Amino acid sequence: MNYNEVQMAAPLNLGEFEQLILLAILRLRDDAYGVTIRAELADRAGRTVAPGALYTALERLETKRLITSRMSDPTPQRGGRAKRLVTVTAAGVEALTRALQAHQRLLDGLDLMGGAHA
């Protein structure tokens, strides 16, 4: 890849599910892994997410370099198994910020929630 290709690369677009996952990871900070992300999505977004759907999305976000993952130390609570902890990268924060700003621009002037955006 040459310099011009890097400079002209289109920004990544995020789907709604990817945005929710990134937001959940940011909220969870150092405790973001599959089980806690699913719980956060259920509690805060009212979304019941199948484990397979979540792990597929996490793989996709990692491929896009919007998150990174690392294995934790094994814990007795998990029968000696390690957790795959995830963190949002700077590129992930940037992509999420762009998506949320686009939503905000579309909401401006609308009265969808009792005047919250009018």
mmCIF file of N, CA, C and O in Angstrom, residues 3-63:
data_model
loop_
_atom_site.group_PDB
_atom_site.id
_atom_site.type_symbol
_atom_site.label_atom_id
_atom_site.label_comp_id
_atom_site.label_asym_id
_atom_site.label_seq_id
_atom_site.Cartn_x
_atom_site.Cartn_y
_atom_site.Cartn_z
ATOM 1 N N TYR A 3 1.560 5.568 0.061
ATOM 2 C CA TYR A 3 1.184 6.693 0.914
ATOM 3 C C TYR A 3 -0.186 7.255 0.548
ATOM 4 O O TYR A 3 -1.008 7.525 1.411
ATOM 5 N N ASN A 4 -0.475 7.445 -0.741
ATOM 6 C CA ASN A 4 -1.757 8.011 -1.165
ATOM 7 C C ASN A 4 -2.928 7.113 -0.788
ATOM 8 O O ASN A 4 -3.994 7.599 -0.449
ATOM 9 N N GLU A 5 -2.751 5.801 -0.857
ATOM 10 C CA GLU A 5 -3.818 4.892 -0.483
ATOM 11 C C GLU A 5 -4.135 5.010 1.002
ATOM 12 O O GLU A 5 -5.277 4.970 1.402
ATOM 13 N N VAL A 6 -3.111 5.168 1.828
ATOM 14 C CA VAL A 6 -3.310 5.314 3.266
ATOM 15 C C VAL A 6 -4.041 6.616 3.551
ATOM 16 O O VAL A 6 -4.991 6.658 4.326
ATOM 17 N N GLN A 7 -3.639 7.684 2.925
ATOM 18 C CA GLN A 7 -4.241 8.990 3.155
ATOM 19 C C GLN A 7 -5.689 9.050 2.675
ATOM 20 O O GLN A 7 -6.487 9.764 3.229
ATOM 21 N N MET A 8 -6.025 8.303 1.633
ATOM 22 C CA MET A 8 -7.341 8.397 1.038
ATOM 23 C C MET A 8 -8.281 7.288 1.496
ATOM 24 O O MET A 8 -9.392 7.174 1.000
ATOM 25 N N ALA A 9 -7.885 6.482 2.454
ATOM 26 C CA ALA A 9 -8.734 5.393 2.928
ATOM 27 C C ALA A 9 -10.024 5.964 3.510
ATOM 28 O O ALA A 9 -10.010 6.931 4.263
ATOM 29 N N ALA A 10 -11.134 5.358 3.138
ATOM 30 C CA ALA A 10 -12.432 5.821 3.629
ATOM 31 C C ALA A 10 -12.572 5.469 5.109
ATOM 32 O O ALA A 10 -12.095 4.418 5.546
ATOM 33 N N PRO A 11 -13.217 6.339 5.871
ATOM 34 C CA PRO A 11 -13.437 6.015 7.280
ATOM 35 C C PRO A 11 -14.361 4.807 7.401
ATOM 36 O O PRO A 11 -15.229 4.589 6.551
ATOM 37 N N LEU A 12 -14.155 4.033 8.449
ATOM 38 C CA LEU A 12 -14.972 2.848 8.664
ATOM 39 C C LEU A 12 -16.368 3.258 9.107
ATOM 40 O O LEU A 12 -16.538 4.158 9.917
ATOM 41 N N ASN A 13 -17.354 2.598 8.560
ATOM 42 C CA ASN A 13 -18.733 2.801 8.996
ATOM 43 C C ASN A 13 -19.072 1.741 10.029
ATOM 44 O O ASN A 13 -18.694 0.584 9.875
ATOM 45 N N LEU A 14 -19.798 2.139 11.049
ATOM 46 C CA LEU A 14 -20.187 1.218 12.101
ATOM 47 C C LEU A 14 -21.683 0.984 12.062
ATOM 48 O O LEU A 14 -22.461 1.929 11.947
ATOM 49 N N GLY A 15 -22.074 -0.270 12.194
ATOM 50 C CA GLY A 15 -23.480 -0.589 12.345
ATOM 51 C C GLY A 15 -23.926 -0.303 13.767
ATOM 52 O O GLY A 15 -23.106 -0.096 14.674
ATOM 53 N N GLU A 16 -25.240 -0.307 13.975
ATOM 54 C CA GLU A 16 -25.785 -0.024 15.309
ATOM 55 C C GLU A 16 -25.254 -1.006 16.350
ATOM 56 O O GLU A 16 -24.867 -0.610 17.448
ATOM 57 N N PHE A 17 -25.227 -2.290 16.023
ATOM 58 C CA PHE A 17 -24.764 -3.307 16.968
ATOM 59 C C PHE A 17 -23.308 -3.070 17.340
ATOM 60 O O PHE A 17 -22.938 -3.142 18.515
ATOM 61 N N GLU A 18 -22.489 -2.748 16.360
ATOM 62 C CA GLU A 18 -21.077 -2.460 16.644
ATOM 63 C C GLU A 18 -20.944 -1.233 17.549
ATOM 64 O O GLU A 18 -20.118 -1.218 18.457
ATOM 65 N N GLN A 19 -21.756 -0.214 17.311
ATOM 66 C CA GLN A 19 -21.715 0.976 18.160
ATOM 67 C C GLN A 19 -22.080 0.620 19.593
ATOM 68 O O GLN A 19 -21.409 1.058 20.536
ATOM 69 N N LEU A 20 -23.130 -0.179 19.766
ATOM 70 C CA LEU A 20 -23.531 -0.572 21.116
ATOM 71 C C LEU A 20 -22.434 -1.367 21.817
ATOM 72 O O LEU A 20 -22.172 -1.162 23.012
ATOM 73 N N ILE A 21 -21.791 -2.252 21.093
ATOM 74 C CA ILE A 21 -20.709 -3.047 21.684
ATOM 75 C C ILE A 21 -19.558 -2.141 22.113
ATOM 76 O O ILE A 21 -19.042 -2.267 23.231
ATOM 77 N N LEU A 22 -19.157 -1.217 21.246
ATOM 78 C CA LEU A 22 -18.063 -0.304 21.604
ATOM 79 C C LEU A 22 -18.431 0.534 22.831
ATOM 80 O O LEU A 22 -17.607 0.732 23.727
ATOM 81 N N LEU A 23 -19.662 1.011 22.887
ATOM 82 C CA LEU A 23 -20.101 1.793 24.050
ATOM 83 C C LEU A 23 -20.076 0.942 25.321
ATOM 84 O O LEU A 23 -19.637 1.413 26.383
ATOM 85 N N ALA A 24 -20.527 -0.295 25.220
ATOM 86 C CA ALA A 24 -20.503 -1.184 26.383
ATOM 87 C C ALA A 24 -19.075 -1.429 26.852
ATOM 88 O O ALA A 24 -18.787 -1.390 28.054
ATOM 89 N N ILE A 25 -18.166 -1.656 25.925
ATOM 90 C CA ILE A 25 -16.758 -1.881 26.283
ATOM 91 C C ILE A 25 -16.192 -0.648 26.976
ATOM 92 O O ILE A 25 -15.501 -0.764 27.993
ATOM 93 N N LEU A 26 -16.479 0.523 26.446
ATOM 94 C CA LEU A 26 -15.984 1.753 27.070
ATOM 95 C C LEU A 26 -16.540 1.916 28.480
ATOM 96 O O LEU A 26 -15.821 2.343 29.401
ATOM 97 N N ARG A 27 -17.805 1.583 28.693
ATOM 98 C CA ARG A 27 -18.410 1.684 30.020
ATOM 99 C C ARG A 27 -17.762 0.694 30.994
ATOM 100 O O ARG A 27 -17.583 1.008 32.158
ATOM 101 N N LEU A 28 -17.449 -0.501 30.520
ATOM 102 C CA LEU A 28 -16.913 -1.559 31.381
ATOM 103 C C LEU A 28 -15.431 -1.389 31.705
ATOM 104 O O LEU A 28 -14.928 -2.011 32.629
ATOM 105 N N ARG A 29 -14.745 -0.609 30.910
ATOM 106 C CA ARG A 29 -13.316 -0.343 31.093
ATOM 107 C C ARG A 29 -12.502 -1.624 31.169
ATOM 108 O O ARG A 29 -12.478 -2.386 30.221
ATOM 109 N N ASP A 30 -11.848 -1.876 32.284
ATOM 110 C CA ASP A 30 -10.934 -3.023 32.403
ATOM 111 C C ASP A 30 -11.655 -4.355 32.628
ATOM 112 O O ASP A 30 -11.004 -5.389 32.729
ATOM 113 N N ASP A 31 -12.972 -4.329 32.724
ATOM 114 C CA ASP A 31 -13.729 -5.554 32.979
ATOM 115 C C ASP A 31 -14.575 -5.953 31.779
ATOM 116 O O ASP A 31 -15.623 -6.576 31.927
ATOM 117 N N ALA A 32 -14.143 -5.587 30.579
ATOM 118 C CA ALA A 32 -14.920 -5.878 29.375
ATOM 119 C C ALA A 32 -14.498 -7.216 28.778
ATOM 120 O O ALA A 32 -13.393 -7.365 28.269
ATOM 121 N N TYR A 33 -15.393 -8.190 28.877
ATOM 122 C CA TYR A 33 -15.217 -9.473 28.207
ATOM 123 C C TYR A 33 -16.611 -9.992 27.887
ATOM 124 O O TYR A 33 -17.617 -9.359 28.252
ATOM 125 N N GLY A 34 -16.709 -11.070 27.177
ATOM 126 C CA GLY A 34 -17.980 -11.531 26.642
ATOM 127 C C GLY A 34 -19.163 -11.472 27.591
ATOM 128 O O GLY A 34 -20.203 -10.890 27.276
ATOM 129 N N VAL A 35 -19.032 -12.070 28.758
ATOM 130 C CA VAL A 35 -20.143 -12.140 29.706
ATOM 131 C C VAL A 35 -20.564 -10.748 30.178
ATOM 132 O O VAL A 35 -21.757 -10.432 30.209
ATOM 133 N N THR A 36 -19.597 -9.909 30.516
ATOM 134 C CA THR A 36 -19.951 -8.580 31.025
ATOM 135 C C THR A 36 -20.493 -7.673 29.922
ATOM 136 O O THR A 36 -21.374 -6.852 30.174
ATOM 137 N N ILE A 37 -19.997 -7.847 28.705
ATOM 138 C CA ILE A 37 -20.507 -7.054 27.580
ATOM 139 C C ILE A 37 -21.962 -7.432 27.311
ATOM 140 O O ILE A 37 -22.826 -6.558 27.146
ATOM 141 N N ARG A 38 -22.264 -8.728 27.298
ATOM 142 C CA ARG A 38 -23.648 -9.171 27.094
ATOM 143 C C ARG A 38 -24.557 -8.636 28.187
ATOM 144 O O ARG A 38 -25.671 -8.176 27.907
ATOM 145 N N ALA A 39 -24.101 -8.657 29.430
ATOM 146 C CA ALA A 39 -24.909 -8.145 30.548
ATOM 147 C C ALA A 39 -25.141 -6.643 30.410
ATOM 148 O O ALA A 39 -26.245 -6.151 30.656
ATOM 149 N N GLU A 40 -24.113 -5.921 30.013
ATOM 150 C CA GLU A 40 -24.228 -4.462 29.837
ATOM 151 C C GLU A 40 -25.223 -4.133 28.727
ATOM 152 O O GLU A 40 -26.043 -3.214 28.864
ATOM 153 N N LEU A 41 -25.172 -4.869 27.638
ATOM 154 C CA LEU A 41 -26.107 -4.654 26.536
ATOM 155 C C LEU A 41 -27.544 -4.973 26.969
ATOM 156 O O LEU A 41 -28.477 -4.264 26.594
ATOM 157 N N ALA A 42 -27.712 -6.009 27.772
ATOM 158 C CA ALA A 42 -29.050 -6.359 28.260
ATOM 159 C C ALA A 42 -29.561 -5.293 29.230
ATOM 160 O O ALA A 42 -30.706 -4.841 29.109
ATOM 161 N N ASP A 43 -28.716 -4.866 30.168
ATOM 162 C CA ASP A 43 -29.125 -3.904 31.193
ATOM 163 C C ASP A 43 -29.388 -2.519 30.629
ATOM 164 O O ASP A 43 -30.392 -1.892 30.941
ATOM 165 N N ARG A 44 -28.486 -2.019 29.820
ATOM 166 C CA ARG A 44 -28.558 -0.624 29.391
ATOM 167 C C ARG A 44 -29.256 -0.412 28.053
ATOM 168 O O ARG A 44 -29.839 0.635 27.832
ATOM 169 N N ALA A 45 -29.169 -1.396 27.162
ATOM 170 C CA ALA A 45 -29.766 -1.229 25.835
ATOM 171 C C ALA A 45 -31.006 -2.097 25.642
ATOM 172 O O ALA A 45 -31.660 -2.008 24.609
ATOM 173 N N GLY A 46 -31.279 -2.950 26.625
ATOM 174 C CA GLY A 46 -32.429 -3.837 26.491
ATOM 175 C C GLY A 46 -32.269 -4.851 25.375
ATOM 176 O O GLY A 46 -33.246 -5.322 24.816
ATOM 177 N N ARG A 47 -31.030 -5.189 25.059
ATOM 178 C CA ARG A 47 -30.741 -6.127 23.967
ATOM 179 C C ARG A 47 -30.242 -7.451 24.533
ATOM 180 O O ARG A 47 -29.224 -7.492 25.227
ATOM 181 N N THR A 48 -30.952 -8.518 24.219
ATOM 182 C CA THR A 48 -30.486 -9.855 24.559
ATOM 183 C C THR A 48 -29.659 -10.333 23.374
ATOM 184 O O THR A 48 -30.170 -10.414 22.258
ATOM 185 N N VAL A 49 -28.388 -10.610 23.627
ATOM 186 C CA VAL A 49 -27.460 -10.947 22.551
ATOM 187 C C VAL A 49 -26.971 -12.382 22.738
ATOM 188 O O VAL A 49 -26.501 -12.748 23.817
ATOM 189 N N ALA A 50 -27.082 -13.162 21.688
ATOM 190 C CA ALA A 50 -26.567 -14.531 21.719
ATOM 191 C C ALA A 50 -25.045 -14.480 21.774
ATOM 192 O O ALA A 50 -24.419 -13.617 21.150
ATOM 193 N N PRO A 51 -24.436 -15.385 22.536
ATOM 194 C CA PRO A 51 -22.969 -15.387 22.613
ATOM 195 C C PRO A 51 -22.296 -15.434 21.252
ATOM 196 O O PRO A 51 -21.334 -14.709 21.000
ATOM 197 N N GLY A 52 -22.791 -16.259 20.347
ATOM 198 C CA GLY A 52 -22.184 -16.371 19.021
ATOM 199 C C GLY A 52 -22.213 -15.061 18.255
ATOM 200 O O GLY A 52 -21.240 -14.699 17.585
ATOM 201 N N ALA A 53 -23.321 -14.331 18.366
ATOM 202 C CA ALA A 53 -23.437 -13.037 17.687
ATOM 203 C C ALA A 53 -22.436 -12.042 18.259
ATOM 204 O O ALA A 53 -21.797 -11.285 17.515
ATOM 205 N N LEU A 54 -22.287 -12.050 19.582
ATOM 206 C CA LEU A 54 -21.342 -11.127 20.207
ATOM 207 C C LEU A 54 -19.912 -11.453 19.798
ATOM 208 O O LEU A 54 -19.159 -10.560 19.389
ATOM 209 N N TYR A 55 -19.526 -12.717 19.879
ATOM 210 C CA TYR A 55 -18.143 -13.076 19.566
ATOM 211 C C TYR A 55 -17.817 -12.857 18.092
ATOM 212 O O TYR A 55 -16.701 -12.471 17.752
ATOM 213 N N THR A 56 -18.799 -13.047 17.223
ATOM 214 C CA THR A 56 -18.596 -12.759 15.799
ATOM 215 C C THR A 56 -18.348 -11.262 15.607
ATOM 216 O O THR A 56 -17.439 -10.856 14.869
ATOM 217 N N ALA A 57 -19.149 -10.436 16.278
ATOM 218 C CA ALA A 57 -18.980 -8.980 16.174
ATOM 219 C C ALA A 57 -17.645 -8.540 16.773
ATOM 220 O O ALA A 57 -16.970 -7.666 16.222
ATOM 221 N N LEU A 58 -17.240 -9.150 17.886
ATOM 222 C CA LEU A 58 -15.945 -8.799 18.488
ATOM 223 C C LEU A 58 -14.802 -9.140 17.535
ATOM 224 O O LEU A 58 -13.849 -8.358 17.394
ATOM 225 N N GLU A 59 -14.886 -10.281 16.878
ATOM 226 C CA GLU A 59 -13.856 -10.654 15.894
ATOM 227 C C GLU A 59 -13.813 -9.633 14.764
ATOM 228 O O GLU A 59 -12.750 -9.220 14.316
ATOM 229 N N ARG A 60 -14.987 -9.220 14.282
ATOM 230 C CA ARG A 60 -15.067 -8.238 13.201
ATOM 231 C C ARG A 60 -14.465 -6.902 13.648
ATOM 232 O O ARG A 60 -13.695 -6.277 12.910
ATOM 233 N N LEU A 61 -14.765 -6.472 14.863
ATOM 234 C CA LEU A 61 -14.207 -5.212 15.377
ATOM 235 C C LEU A 61 -12.693 -5.305 15.546
ATOM 236 O O LEU A 61 -11.971 -4.336 15.296
ATOM 237 N N GLU A 62 -12.212 -6.465 15.938
ATOM 238 C CA GLU A 62 -10.763 -6.636 16.082
ATOM 239 C C GLU A 62 -10.083 -6.662 14.717
ATOM 240 O O GLU A 62 -9.004 -6.083 14.543
ATOM 241 N N THR A 63 -10.710 -7.287 13.732
ATOM 242 C CA THR A 63 -10.171 -7.297 12.371
ATOM 243 C C THR A 63 -10.077 -5.879 11.822
ATOM 244 O O THR A 63 -9.117 -5.533 11.134
#
